[in-house]
CSV table of C-alpha atoms in Angstrom, one decimal:
chain,number,residue,atom,x,y,z
D,1,MET,CA,0.0,-0.1,0.0
D,2,GLY,CA,1.3,3.4,-0.9
D,3,LEU,CA,1.2,6.7,0.9
D,4,VAL,CA,-1.9,7.9,-1.2
D,5,ASP,CA,-3.9,4.8,-0.3
D,6,GLU,CA,-2.7,5.1,3.5
D,7,LEU,CA,-3.9,8.7,3.6
D,8,ALA,CA,-7.1,8.0,1.7
D,9,GLY,CA,-7.8,5.2,4.3
D,10,GLU,CA,-7.2,7.6,7.3
D,11,LEU,CA,-9.3,10.4,5.7
D,12,ARG,CA,-12.2,7.9,4.9
D,13,ARG,CA,-12.1,6.6,8.5
D,14,GLY,CA,-11.7,9.9,10.5
D,15,GLY,CA,-12.0,12.9,8.1
D,16,HIS,CA,-8.6,14.1,9.0
D,17,VAL,CA,-4.9,13.2,9.1
D,18,SER,CA,-1.8,14.8,10.4
D,19,ARG,CA,2.0,14.1,10.7
D,20,GLU,CA,4.9,15.9,12.3
D,21,ILE,CA,7.1,16.8,9.4
D,22,PRO,CA,9.8,19.4,10.2
D,23,ASP,CA,11.1,19.7,6.6
D,24,GLU,CA,9.2,22.3,4.5
D,25,GLN,CA,9.9,20.5,1.1
D,26,ILE,CA,8.7,17.2,2.3
D,27,ALA,CA,5.7,18.7,4.0
D,28,ALA,CA,4.7,20.3,0.6
D,29,GLN,CA,5.0,17.0,-1.0
D,30,TRP,CA,3.0,15.3,1.8
D,31,ARG,CA,0.3,17.9,1.3
D,32,ALA,CA,0.2,17.3,-2.5
D,33,THR,CA,-0.1,13.6,-1.7
D,34,ALA,CA,-3.0,14.2,0.7
D,35,ARG,CA,-4.8,16.2,-1.9
D,36,GLN,CA,-4.3,13.3,-4.3
D,37,ALA,CA,-5.8,10.9,-1.7
D,38,ALA,CA,-8.9,13.1,-1.3
D,39,ARG,CA,-9.4,13.2,-5.1
D,40,GLN,CA,-9.2,9.5,-5.0
D,41,LEU,CA,-12.2,9.5,-2.5
D,42,GLY,CA,-14.0,12.1,-4.5
D,43,ARG,CA,-14.0,14.6,-1.6
D,44,PRO,CA,-12.9,18.1,-1.0
D,45,VAL,CA,-9.8,18.6,1.3
D,46,ARG,CA,-8.1,21.5,3.0
D,47,THR,CA,-4.4,21.0,3.9
D,48,TYR,CA,-2.5,23.0,6.5
D,49,ARG,CA,0.7,23.5,8.2
D,50,VAL,CA,1.2,24.8,11.8
D,51,GLY,CA,4.7,24.6,13.1
D,52,ASP,CA,6.0,21.1,12.3
D,53,THR,CA,2.5,19.7,12.0
D,54,THR,CA,1.3,19.2,8.6
D,55,GLY,CA,-2.4,18.0,8.1
D,56,ALA,CA,-5.4,17.5,5.8
D,57,ALA,CA,-9.0,17.5,6.7
D,58,LEU,CA,-11.9,16.7,4.4
D,59,ALA,CA,-13.9,19.9,3.9
D,60,ASP,CA,-17.3,18.2,3.8
D,61,TRP,CA,-16.8,16.0,6.9
D,62,PRO,CA,-19.2,14.9,8.3
D,63,ALA,CA,-21.1,14.1,5.0
D,64,ASN,CA,-23.3,11.4,6.2
D,65,GLU,CA,-24.8,9.8,9.3
D,66,LEU,CA,-21.9,7.3,9.7
D,67,GLU,CA,-19.5,10.1,9.8
D,68,ARG,CA,-21.5,12.1,12.2
D,69,GLN,CA,-21.7,9.1,14.6
D,70,VAL,CA,-18.0,8.7,14.4
D,71,THR,CA,-17.5,12.5,15.2
D,72,LEU,CA,-19.9,12.1,18.3
D,73,ALA,CA,-18.1,8.9,19.5
D,74,ARG,CA,-14.7,10.7,19.3
D,75,MET,CA,-16.0,13.6,21.3
D,76,ARG,CA,-17.6,11.5,23.8
D,77,ASN,CA,-14.4,9.6,24.3
D,78,ALA,CA,-12.4,12.9,24.6
D,79,ILE,CA,-14.8,14.0,27.3
D,80,ASN,CA,-14.7,10.7,29.2
D,81,ARG,CA,-10.9,10.8,29.2
D,82,ILE,CA,-11.1,14.2,31.2
């Protein structure tokens, strides 16, 4: 499995993905790969870079009931950990 497929899988499961990538050029390549992964899914994406963190998030997440449920479950888990 290549990086495009890996990122597509993570985007499909959670709506976002991020990595710590200190090198600017590698981060730019990673962002391009994340956009390619989103195109493979047929979904709009926004990529970002904050410090060394480079990420991508599906712009239309949650797009359906399953994705809404995933989001709610993650929020509940975060609250329960507090």
